[in-house]
Tab-separated table of C-alpha atoms and ligand atoms in Angstrom:
chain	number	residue	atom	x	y	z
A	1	UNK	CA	-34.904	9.903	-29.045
A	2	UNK	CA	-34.547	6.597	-30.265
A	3	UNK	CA	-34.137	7.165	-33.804
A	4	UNK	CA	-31.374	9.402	-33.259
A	5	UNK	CA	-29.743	7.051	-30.563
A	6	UNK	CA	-26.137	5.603	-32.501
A	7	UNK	CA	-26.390	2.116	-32.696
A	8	UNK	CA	-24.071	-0.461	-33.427
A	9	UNK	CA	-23.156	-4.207	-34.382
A	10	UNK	CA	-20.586	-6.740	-34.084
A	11	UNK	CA	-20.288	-8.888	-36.697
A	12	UNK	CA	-19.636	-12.415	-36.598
A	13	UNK	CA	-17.483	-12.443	-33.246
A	14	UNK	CA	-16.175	-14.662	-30.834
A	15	UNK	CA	-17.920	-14.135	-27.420
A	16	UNK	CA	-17.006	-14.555	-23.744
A	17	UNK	CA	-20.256	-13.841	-21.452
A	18	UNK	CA	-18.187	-13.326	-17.910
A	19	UNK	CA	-20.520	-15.568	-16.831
A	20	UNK	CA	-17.823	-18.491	-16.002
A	21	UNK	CA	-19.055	-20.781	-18.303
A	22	UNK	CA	-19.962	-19.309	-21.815
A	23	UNK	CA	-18.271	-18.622	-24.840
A	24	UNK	CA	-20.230	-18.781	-28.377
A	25	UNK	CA	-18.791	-18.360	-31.704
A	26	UNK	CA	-19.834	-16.469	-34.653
A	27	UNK	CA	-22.229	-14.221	-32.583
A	28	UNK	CA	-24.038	-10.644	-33.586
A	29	UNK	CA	-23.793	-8.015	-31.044
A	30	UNK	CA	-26.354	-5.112	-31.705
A	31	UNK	CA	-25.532	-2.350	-28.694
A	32	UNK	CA	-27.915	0.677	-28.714
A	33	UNK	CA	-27.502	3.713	-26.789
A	34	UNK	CA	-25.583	2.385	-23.993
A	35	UNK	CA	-27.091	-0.914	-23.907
A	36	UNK	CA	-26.732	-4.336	-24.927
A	37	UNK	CA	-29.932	-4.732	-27.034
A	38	UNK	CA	-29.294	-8.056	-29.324
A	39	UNK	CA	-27.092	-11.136	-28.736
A	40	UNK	CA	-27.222	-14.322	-31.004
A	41	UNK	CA	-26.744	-15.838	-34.214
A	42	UNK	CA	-29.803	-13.875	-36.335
A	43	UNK	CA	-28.606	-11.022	-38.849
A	44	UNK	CA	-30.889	-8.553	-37.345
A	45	UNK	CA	-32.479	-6.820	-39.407
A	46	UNK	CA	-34.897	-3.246	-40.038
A	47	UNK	CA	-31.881	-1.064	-37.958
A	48	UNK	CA	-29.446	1.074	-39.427
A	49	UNK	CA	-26.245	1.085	-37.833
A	50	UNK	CA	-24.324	4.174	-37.157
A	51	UNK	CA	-20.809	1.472	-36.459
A	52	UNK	CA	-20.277	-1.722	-37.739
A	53	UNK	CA	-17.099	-3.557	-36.220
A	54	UNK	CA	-15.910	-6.898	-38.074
A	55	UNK	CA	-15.549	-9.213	-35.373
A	56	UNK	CA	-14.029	-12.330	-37.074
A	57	UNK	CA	-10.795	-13.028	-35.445
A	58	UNK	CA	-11.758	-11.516	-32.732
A	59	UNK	CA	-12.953	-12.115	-29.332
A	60	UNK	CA	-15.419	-9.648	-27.327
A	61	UNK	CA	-15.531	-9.509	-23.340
A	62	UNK	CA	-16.508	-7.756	-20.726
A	63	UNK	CA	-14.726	-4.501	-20.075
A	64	UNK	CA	-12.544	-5.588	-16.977
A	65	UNK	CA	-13.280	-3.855	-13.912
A	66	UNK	CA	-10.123	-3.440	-11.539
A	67	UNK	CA	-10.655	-3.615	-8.162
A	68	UNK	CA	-6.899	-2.231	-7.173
A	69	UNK	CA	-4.666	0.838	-8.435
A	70	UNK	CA	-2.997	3.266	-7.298
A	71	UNK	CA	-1.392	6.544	-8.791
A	72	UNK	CA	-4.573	6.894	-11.166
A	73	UNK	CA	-5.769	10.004	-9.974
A	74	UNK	CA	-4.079	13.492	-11.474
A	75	UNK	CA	-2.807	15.471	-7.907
A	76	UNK	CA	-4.347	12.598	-5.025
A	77	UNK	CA	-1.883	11.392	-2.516
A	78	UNK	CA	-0.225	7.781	-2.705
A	79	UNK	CA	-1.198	5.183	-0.679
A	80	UNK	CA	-1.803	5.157	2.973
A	81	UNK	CA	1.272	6.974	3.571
A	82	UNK	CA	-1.033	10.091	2.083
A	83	UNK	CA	2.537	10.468	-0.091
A	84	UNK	CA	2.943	13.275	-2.447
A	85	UNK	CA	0.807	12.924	-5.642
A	86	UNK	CA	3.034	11.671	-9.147
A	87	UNK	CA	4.828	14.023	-10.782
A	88	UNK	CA	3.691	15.670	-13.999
A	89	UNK	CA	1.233	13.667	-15.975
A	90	UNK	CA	2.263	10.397	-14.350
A	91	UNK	CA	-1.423	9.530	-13.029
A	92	UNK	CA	-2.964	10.332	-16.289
A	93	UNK	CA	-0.729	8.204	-18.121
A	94	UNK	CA	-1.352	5.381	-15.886
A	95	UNK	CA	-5.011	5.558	-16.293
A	96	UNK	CA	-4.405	5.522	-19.816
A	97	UNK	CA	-2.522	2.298	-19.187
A	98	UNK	CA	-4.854	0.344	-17.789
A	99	UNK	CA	-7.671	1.680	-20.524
A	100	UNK	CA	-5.197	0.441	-22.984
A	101	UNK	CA	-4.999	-2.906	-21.451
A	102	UNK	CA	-8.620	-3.715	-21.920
A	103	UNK	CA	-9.513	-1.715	-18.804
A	104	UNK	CA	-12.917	0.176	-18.481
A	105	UNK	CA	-13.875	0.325	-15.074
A	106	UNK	CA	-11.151	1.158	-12.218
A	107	UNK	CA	-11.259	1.745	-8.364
A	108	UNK	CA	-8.549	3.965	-6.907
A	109	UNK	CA	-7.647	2.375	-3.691
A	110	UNK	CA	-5.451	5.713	-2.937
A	111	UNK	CA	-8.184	6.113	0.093
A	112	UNK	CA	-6.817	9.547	0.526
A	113	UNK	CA	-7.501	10.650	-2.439
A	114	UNK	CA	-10.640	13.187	-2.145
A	115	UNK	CA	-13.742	12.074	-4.328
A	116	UNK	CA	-13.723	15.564	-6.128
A	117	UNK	CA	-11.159	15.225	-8.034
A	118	UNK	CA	-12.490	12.058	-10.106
A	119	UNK	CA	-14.380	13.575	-12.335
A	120	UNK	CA	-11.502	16.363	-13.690
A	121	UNK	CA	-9.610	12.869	-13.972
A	122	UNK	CA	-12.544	11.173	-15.959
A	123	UNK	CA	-12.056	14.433	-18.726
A	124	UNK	CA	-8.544	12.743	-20.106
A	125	UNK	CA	-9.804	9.037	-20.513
A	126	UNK	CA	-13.378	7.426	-20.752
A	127	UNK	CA	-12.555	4.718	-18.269
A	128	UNK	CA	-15.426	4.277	-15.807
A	129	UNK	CA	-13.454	5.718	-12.544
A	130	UNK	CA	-14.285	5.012	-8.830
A	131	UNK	CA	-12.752	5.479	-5.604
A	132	UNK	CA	-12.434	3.962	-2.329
A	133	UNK	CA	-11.843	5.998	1.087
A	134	UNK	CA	-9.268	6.053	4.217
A	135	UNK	CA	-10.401	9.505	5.607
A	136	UNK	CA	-11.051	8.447	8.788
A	137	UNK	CA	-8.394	9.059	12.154
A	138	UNK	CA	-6.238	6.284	12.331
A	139	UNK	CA	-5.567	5.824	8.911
A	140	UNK	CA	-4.708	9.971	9.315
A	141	UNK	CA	-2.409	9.418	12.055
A	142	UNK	CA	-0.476	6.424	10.317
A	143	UNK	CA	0.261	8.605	7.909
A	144	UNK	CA	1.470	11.165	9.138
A	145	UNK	CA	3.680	9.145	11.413
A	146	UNK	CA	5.568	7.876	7.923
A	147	UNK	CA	4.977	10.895	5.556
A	148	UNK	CA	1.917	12.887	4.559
A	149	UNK	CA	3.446	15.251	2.169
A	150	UNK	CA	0.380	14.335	-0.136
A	151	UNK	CA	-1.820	16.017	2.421
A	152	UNK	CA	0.326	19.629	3.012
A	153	UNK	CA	-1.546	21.708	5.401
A	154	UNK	CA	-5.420	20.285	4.237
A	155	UNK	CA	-7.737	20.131	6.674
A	156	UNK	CA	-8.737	16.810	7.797
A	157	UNK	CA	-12.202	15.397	5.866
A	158	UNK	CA	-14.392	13.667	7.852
A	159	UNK	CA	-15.153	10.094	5.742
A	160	UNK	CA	-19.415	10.754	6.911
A	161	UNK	CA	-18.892	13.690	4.904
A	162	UNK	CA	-16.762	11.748	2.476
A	163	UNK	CA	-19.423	9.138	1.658
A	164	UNK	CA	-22.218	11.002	2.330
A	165	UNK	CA	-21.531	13.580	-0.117
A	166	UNK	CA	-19.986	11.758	-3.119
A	167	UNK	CA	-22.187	8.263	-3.197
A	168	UNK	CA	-21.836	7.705	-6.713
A	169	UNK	CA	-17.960	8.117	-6.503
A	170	UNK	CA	-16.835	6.801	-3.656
A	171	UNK	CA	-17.798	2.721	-3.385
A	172	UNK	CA	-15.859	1.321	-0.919
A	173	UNK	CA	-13.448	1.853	2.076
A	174	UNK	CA	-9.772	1.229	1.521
A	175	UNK	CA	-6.777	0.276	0.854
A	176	UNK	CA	-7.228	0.302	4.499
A	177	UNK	CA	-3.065	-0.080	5.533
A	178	UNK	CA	-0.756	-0.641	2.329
A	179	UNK	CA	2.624	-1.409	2.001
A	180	UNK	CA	3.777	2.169	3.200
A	181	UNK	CA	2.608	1.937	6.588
A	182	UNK	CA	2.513	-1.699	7.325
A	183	UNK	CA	6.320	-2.536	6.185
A	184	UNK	CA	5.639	-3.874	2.577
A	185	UNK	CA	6.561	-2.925	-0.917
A	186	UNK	CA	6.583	0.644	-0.905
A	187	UNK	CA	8.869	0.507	2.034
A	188	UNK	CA	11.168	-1.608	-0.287
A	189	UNK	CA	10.446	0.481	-3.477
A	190	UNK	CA	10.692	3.815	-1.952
A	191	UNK	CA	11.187	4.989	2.043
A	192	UNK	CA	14.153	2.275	2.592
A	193	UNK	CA	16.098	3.007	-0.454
A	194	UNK	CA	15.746	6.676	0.113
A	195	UNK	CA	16.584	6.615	3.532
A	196	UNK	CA	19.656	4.986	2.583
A	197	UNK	CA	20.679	6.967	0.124
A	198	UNK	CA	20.198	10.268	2.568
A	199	UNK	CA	22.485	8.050	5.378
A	200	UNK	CA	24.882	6.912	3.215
A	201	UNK	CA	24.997	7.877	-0.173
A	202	UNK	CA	24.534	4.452	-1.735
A	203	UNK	CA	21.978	3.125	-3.984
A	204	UNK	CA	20.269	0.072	-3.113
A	205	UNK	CA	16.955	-1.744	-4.854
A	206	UNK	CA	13.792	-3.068	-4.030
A	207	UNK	CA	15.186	-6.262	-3.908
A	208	UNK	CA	17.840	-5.296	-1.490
A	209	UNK	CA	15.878	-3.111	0.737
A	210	UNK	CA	13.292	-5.686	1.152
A	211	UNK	CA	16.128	-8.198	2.393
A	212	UNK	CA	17.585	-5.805	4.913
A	213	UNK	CA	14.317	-4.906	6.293
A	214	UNK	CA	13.030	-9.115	6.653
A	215	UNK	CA	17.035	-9.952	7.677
A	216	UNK	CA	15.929	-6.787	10.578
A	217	UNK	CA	12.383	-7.122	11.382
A	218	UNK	CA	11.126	-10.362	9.514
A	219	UNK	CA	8.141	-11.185	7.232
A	220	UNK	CA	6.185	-10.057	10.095
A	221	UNK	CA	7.847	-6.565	11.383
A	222	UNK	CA	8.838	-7.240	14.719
A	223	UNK	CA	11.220	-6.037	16.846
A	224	UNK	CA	12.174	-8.788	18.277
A	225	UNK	CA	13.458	-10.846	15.310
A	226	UNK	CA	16.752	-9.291	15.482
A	227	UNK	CA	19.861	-11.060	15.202
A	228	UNK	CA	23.086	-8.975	14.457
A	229	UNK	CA	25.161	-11.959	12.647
A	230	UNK	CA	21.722	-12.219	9.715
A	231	UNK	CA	21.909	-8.735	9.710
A	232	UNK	CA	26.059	-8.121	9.157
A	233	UNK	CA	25.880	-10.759	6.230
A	234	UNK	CA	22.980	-8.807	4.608
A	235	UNK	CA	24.739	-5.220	4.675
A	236	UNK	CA	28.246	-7.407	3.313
A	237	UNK	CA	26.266	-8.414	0.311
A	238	UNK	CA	24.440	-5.125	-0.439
A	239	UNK	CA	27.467	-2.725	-0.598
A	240	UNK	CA	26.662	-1.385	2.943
A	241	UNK	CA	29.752	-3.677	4.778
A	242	UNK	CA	30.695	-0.276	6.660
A	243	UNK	CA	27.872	0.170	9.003
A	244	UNK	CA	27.137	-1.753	12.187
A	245	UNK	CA	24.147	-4.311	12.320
A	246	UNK	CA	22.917	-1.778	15.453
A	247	UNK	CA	22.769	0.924	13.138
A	248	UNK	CA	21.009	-0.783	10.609
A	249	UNK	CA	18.567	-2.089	13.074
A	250	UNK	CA	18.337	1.229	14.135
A	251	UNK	CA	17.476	3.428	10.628
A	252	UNK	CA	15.486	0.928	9.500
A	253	UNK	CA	12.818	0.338	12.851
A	254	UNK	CA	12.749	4.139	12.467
A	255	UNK	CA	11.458	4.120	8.974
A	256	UNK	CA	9.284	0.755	8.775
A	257	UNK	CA	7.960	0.924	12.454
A	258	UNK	CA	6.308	4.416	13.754
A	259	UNK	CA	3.629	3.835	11.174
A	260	UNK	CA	2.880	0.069	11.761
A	261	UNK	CA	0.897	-0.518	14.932
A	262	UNK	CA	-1.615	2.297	14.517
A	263	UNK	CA	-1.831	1.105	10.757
A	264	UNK	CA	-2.910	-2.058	11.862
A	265	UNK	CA	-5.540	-0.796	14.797
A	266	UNK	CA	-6.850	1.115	11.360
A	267	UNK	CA	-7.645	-2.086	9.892
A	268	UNK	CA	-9.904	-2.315	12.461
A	269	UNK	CA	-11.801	1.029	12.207
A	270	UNK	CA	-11.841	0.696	8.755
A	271	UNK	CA	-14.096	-2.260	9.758
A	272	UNK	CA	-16.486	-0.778	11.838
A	273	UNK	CA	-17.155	2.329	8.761
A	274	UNK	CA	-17.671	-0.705	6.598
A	275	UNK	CA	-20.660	-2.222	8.418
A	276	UNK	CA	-22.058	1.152	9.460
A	277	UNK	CA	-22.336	1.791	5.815
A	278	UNK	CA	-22.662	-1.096	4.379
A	279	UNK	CA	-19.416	-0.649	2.147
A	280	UNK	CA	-17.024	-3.235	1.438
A	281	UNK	CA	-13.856	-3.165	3.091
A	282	UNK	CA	-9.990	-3.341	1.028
A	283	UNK	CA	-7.379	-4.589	2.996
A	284	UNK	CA	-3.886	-4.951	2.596
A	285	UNK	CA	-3.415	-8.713	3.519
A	286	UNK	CA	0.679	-9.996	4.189
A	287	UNK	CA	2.430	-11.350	6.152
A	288	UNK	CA	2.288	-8.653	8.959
A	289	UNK	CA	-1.469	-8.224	8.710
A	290	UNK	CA	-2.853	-11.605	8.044
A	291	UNK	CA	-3.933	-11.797	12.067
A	292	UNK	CA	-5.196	-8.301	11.503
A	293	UNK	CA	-7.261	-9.167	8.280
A	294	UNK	CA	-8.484	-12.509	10.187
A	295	UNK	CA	-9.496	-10.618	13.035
A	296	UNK	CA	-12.559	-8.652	10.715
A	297	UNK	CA	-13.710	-11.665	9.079
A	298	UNK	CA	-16.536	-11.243	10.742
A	299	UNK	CA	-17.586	-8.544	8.415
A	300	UNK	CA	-17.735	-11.660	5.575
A	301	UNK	CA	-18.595	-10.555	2.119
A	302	UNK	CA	-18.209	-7.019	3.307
A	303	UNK	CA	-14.424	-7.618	3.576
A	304	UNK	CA	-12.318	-7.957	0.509
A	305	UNK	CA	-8.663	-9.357	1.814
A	306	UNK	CA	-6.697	-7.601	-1.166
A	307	UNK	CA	-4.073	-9.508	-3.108
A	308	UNK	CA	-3.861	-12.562	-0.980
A	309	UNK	CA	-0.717	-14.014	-3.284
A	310	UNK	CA	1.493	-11.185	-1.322
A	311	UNK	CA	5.135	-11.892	-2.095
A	312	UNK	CA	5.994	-11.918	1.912
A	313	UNK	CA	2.976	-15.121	2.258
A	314	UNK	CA	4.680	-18.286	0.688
A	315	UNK	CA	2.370	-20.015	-1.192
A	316	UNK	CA	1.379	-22.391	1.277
A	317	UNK	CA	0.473	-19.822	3.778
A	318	UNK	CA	-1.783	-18.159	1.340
A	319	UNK	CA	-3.367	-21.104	1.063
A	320	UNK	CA	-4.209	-21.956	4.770
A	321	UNK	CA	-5.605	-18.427	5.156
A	322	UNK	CA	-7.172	-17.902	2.221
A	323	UNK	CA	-9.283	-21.399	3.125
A	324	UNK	CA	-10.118	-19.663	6.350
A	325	UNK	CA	-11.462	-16.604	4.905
A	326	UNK	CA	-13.550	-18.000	2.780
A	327	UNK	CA	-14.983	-19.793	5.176
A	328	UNK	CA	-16.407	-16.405	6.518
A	329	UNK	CA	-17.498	-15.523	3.727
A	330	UNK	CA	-14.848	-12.873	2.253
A	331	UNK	CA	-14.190	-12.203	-0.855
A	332	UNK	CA	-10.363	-13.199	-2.146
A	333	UNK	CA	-8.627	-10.894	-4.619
A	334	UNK	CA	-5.196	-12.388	-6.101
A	335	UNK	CA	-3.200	-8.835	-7.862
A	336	UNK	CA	-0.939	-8.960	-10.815
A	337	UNK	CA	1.594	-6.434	-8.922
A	338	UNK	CA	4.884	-6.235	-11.487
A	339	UNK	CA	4.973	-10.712	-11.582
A	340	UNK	CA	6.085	-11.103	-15.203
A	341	UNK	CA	8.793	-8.476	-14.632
A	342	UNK	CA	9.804	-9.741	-11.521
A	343	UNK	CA	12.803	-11.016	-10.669
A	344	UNK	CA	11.147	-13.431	-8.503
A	345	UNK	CA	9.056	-14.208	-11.391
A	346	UNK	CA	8.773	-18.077	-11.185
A	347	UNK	CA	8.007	-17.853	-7.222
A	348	UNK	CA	5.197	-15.027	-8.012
A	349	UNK	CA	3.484	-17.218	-10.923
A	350	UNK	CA	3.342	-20.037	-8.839
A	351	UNK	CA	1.845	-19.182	-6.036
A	352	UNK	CA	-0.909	-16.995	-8.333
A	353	UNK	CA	-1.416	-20.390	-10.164
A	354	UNK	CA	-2.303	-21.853	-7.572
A	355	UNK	CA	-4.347	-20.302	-6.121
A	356	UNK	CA	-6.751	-19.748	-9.119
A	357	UNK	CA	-6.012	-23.045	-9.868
A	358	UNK	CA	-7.886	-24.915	-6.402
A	359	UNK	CA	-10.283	-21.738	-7.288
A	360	UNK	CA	-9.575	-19.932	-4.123
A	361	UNK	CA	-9.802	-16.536	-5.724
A	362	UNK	CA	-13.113	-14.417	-6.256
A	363	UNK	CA	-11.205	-11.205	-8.121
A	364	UNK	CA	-7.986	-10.186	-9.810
A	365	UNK	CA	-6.732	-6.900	-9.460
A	366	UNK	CA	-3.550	-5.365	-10.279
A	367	UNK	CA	-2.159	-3.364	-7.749
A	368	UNK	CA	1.220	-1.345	-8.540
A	369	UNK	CA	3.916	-3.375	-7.440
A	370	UNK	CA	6.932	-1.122	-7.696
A	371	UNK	CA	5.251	1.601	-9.615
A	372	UNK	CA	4.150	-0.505	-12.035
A	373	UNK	CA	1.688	-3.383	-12.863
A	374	UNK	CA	1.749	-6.327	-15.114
A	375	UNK	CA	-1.274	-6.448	-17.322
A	376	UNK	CA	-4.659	-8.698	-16.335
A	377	UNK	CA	-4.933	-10.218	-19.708
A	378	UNK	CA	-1.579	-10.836	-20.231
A	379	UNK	CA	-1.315	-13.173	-16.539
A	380	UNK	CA	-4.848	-14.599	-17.794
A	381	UNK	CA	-3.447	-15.644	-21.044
A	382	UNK	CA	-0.577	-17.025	-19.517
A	383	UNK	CA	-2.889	-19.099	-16.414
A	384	UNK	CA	-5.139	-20.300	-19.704
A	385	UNK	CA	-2.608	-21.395	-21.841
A	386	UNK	CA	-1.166	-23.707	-18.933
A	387	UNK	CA	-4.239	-24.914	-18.527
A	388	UNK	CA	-4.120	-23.373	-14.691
A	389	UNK	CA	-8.494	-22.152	-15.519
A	390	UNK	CA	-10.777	-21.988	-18.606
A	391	UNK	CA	-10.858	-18.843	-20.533
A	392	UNK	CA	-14.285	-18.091	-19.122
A	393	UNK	CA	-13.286	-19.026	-16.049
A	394	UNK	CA	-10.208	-16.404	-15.901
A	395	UNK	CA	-12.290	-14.056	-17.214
A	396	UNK	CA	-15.343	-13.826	-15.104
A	397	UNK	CA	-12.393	-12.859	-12.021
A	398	UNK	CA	-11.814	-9.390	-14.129
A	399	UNK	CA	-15.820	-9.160	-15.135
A	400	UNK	CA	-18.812	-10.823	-12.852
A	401	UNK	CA	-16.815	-11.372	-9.630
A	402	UNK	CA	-15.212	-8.011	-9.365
A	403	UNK	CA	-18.857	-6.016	-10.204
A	404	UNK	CA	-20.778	-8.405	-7.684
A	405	UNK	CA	-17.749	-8.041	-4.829
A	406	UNK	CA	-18.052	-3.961	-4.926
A	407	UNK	CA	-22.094	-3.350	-6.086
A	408	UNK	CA	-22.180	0.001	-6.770
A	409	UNK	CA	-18.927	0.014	-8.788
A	410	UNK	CA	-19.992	-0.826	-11.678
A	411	UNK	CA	-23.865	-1.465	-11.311
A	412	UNK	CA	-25.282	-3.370	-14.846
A	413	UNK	CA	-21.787	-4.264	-15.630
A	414	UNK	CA	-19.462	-7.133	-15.857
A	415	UNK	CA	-21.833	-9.215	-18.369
A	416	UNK	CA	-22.759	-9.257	-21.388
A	417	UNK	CA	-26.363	-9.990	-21.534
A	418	UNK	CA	-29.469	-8.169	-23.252
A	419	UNK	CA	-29.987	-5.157	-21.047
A	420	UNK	CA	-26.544	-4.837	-19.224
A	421	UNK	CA	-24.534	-1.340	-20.223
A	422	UNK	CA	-22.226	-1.526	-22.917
A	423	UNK	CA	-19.213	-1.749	-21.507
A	424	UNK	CA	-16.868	-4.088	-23.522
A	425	UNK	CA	-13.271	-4.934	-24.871
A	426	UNK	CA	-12.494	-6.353	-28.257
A	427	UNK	CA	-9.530	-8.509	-28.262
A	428	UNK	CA	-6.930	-10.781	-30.973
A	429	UNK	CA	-9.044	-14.037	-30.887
A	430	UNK	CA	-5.930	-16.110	-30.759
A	431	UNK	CA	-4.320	-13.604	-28.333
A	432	UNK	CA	-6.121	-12.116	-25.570
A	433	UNK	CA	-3.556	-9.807	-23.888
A	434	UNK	CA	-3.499	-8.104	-28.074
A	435	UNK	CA	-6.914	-5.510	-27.250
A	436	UNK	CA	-7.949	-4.078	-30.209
A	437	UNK	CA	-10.917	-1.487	-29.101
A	438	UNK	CA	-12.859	-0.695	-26.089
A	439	UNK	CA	-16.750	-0.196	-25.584
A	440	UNK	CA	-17.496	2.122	-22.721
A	441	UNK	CA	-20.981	3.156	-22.158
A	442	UNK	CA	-22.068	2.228	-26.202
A	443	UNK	CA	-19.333	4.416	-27.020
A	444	UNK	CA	-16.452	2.483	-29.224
A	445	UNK	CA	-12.498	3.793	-28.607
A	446	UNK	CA	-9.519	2.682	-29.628
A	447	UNK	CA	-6.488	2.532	-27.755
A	448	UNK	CA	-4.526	5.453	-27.517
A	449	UNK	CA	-0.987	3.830	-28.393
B	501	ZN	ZN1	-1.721	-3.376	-0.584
């Protein structure tokens, strides 16, 4: 019904392809139906538009497409630790979020999460919603060995069934580990300080848990890193001077380590489901993993190794191994996590500068570092402004990359060239982070706050 189809033009706008290398000035958009129909400098003419968006002083892109979030889906489990869903409308407001950050196409990486609940999530915002997968036994059995209140007395799926049944939903396999059961941040965030708490009444934070639990087990969880004098000096300086370095070592090996080793060995099934499907892979790459992750390479561009600027990897580590996977062939993703609010803010920007600055990474995703996330544009703006990448550089890690990395997430996507699906975000010329209104599908929205 083509007459009836709503079709609409952009006047006049700024334009960043997500090619890598374009951006054009004063440009007409015509977008019918759900497609991109018209790009270039002619007024076209003989079509009646049914919207008709002003695009001086603005800029149009690509609709990002994140490759990494968690708590996004209303009443999944968190994380590999298959933790109880967010409270309330938590989830919901988080997808909202992202959507209002320029945001329209988003992969939960919550692999527990089961593929029938994305579309009742994908009735409360028009972001283009995918998930990944972890339903498979030793990603089970890691969890349960840490928490798996998330999964109550369900039955376990079988992840055949999984993809087989839901192959428009469910793209990829992962976050195969995560901080929960391989000793990371939401061990910092969440089981350390609550353990504590329960033990001893006192409240420590992130920041504090994560130094008792390297002072106990190091960067790379292990046992045999102890040394009681690191460990007394630690608990002095985080309120807890009244309990013995052996106790210390004792409560926290019992909530970082019965998880760990079969989390790892999951990295490795995860692998085998990847090339038997042909899916890509998500890993959680730091410091305890990176042997793990380097160990699958041999999947190559059917491994992603997920947010490679870790906060436990010093930058010069990333480096090394990021050099070394790319070598095989897999795809780097760099994350956002919560860097600008950081407290190691500085350390975090660095090491995420430079990496996109010896363009090492493929993707940026954001992750949920601490429960929250800092937004895409606003670390792109930042990296452009320094001069770290080109605008269309920075943005074709959010558009192109991401859509190429994980193919059927968001197929015809990720450029904007004649023929590719609407899917775009409007943004303050001058000021990229400032979005202004989403395309999703041909449809236009505006934020919601
Ligand atoms: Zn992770």
């Amino acid at each position: 019904m083509y007459s009836q189809m709503h079709s609409l033009l952009i006047k006049d706008s700024a334009l960043v392809t997500g090619d890598g290398k374009t951006f054009v000035d004063r440009v007409n958009i015509v977008i019918q139906g759900n497609k991109i129909v018209y790009i270039g400098h002619e007024k076209p003419s003989g079509l009646r538009f049914t919207h008709i968006l002003e695009g001086k002083d603005k800029l149009v892109l690509p609709g990002i497409i994140n490759i990494h979030a968690h708590g996004i889906v209303p009443g999944a489990p968190l994380f590999s630790s298959a933790s109880a869903p967010l409270p309330g409308d938590q989830a919901k407001k988080n997808l909202e979020t992202h959507f209002n950050q320029g945001t329209t196409t988003i992969l939960n990486l919550d692999g527990f999460a089961h593929p029938g609940l994305i579309p009742q999530a994908k009735h409360t915002c028009p972001i283009n919603l995918k998930t990944a997968t972890t339903h498979y036994p030793k990603a089970y059995l890691a969890a349960r060995r840490i928490d798996a209140s998330g999964l109550k007395d369900q039955r376990e799926e079988k992840i055949e069934k999984i993809i087989e049944s839901f192959p428009k939903i469910v793209v990829a396999i992962g976050e195969a580990g995560s901080g929960a059961t391989l000793g990371g941040g939401v061990q910092d965030y969440k089981f350390i300080p609550e353990m504590v708490k329960k033990e001893t009444g006192v409240l420590i934070d992130e920041y504090q848990a994560r130094r008792l639990k390297e002072a106990i087990l190091g960067k790379k969880i292990a046992s045999d890193f102890y040394d009681p004098e690191r460990v007394e000096n630690v608990l002095k300086e985080i309120g807890l001077e009244n309990y013995s370095p052996e106790w210390a070592f004792d409560k926290i090996s019992q909530t970082v380590l019965p998880p760990f080793g079969i989390s790892l060995e999951a990295l490795e099934e995860g692998a085998h489901l990847a090339k038997k499907y042909t899916l890509p892979l998500i890993v959680h790459t730091a410091a305890s993993s990176i042997d793990r992750v380097e160990g699958i390479s041999w999947l190559g561009n059917l491994l992603i190794a997920g947010h490679c600027n870790h906060p436990s990897l010093e930058m010069k580590e990333s480096i090394v191994l990021i050099r070394r996977l790319r070598e095989k062939g897999v795809t780097i993703d760099i994350s956002t996590f919560d860097t600008l609010d950081s407290k190691e803010r500085e350390k975090e920007l660095d090491s995420f500068f430079a990496i996109l600055e010896s363009r090492l990474a493929d993707v940026v995703s954001t992750d949920y570092g601490g429960g929250n996330h800092s937004p895409i544009l606003k670390v792109l703006e930042l990296a452009v402004s320094q001069k770290v990448v080109t605008l269309p550089e920075a943005i074709s890690l959010v558009t192109k990359n991401p859509s190429h990395a994980i193919p059927r997430l968001a197929p015809g996507r990720g450029v904007i060239v004649r023929g590719a699906i609407a899917d775009l975000v409007i943004v303050d010329r001058s000021k990229i982070s400032r979005v202004k209104e989403l395309i999703i599908g041909g449809i236009p929205w505006r934020r919601t706050n």
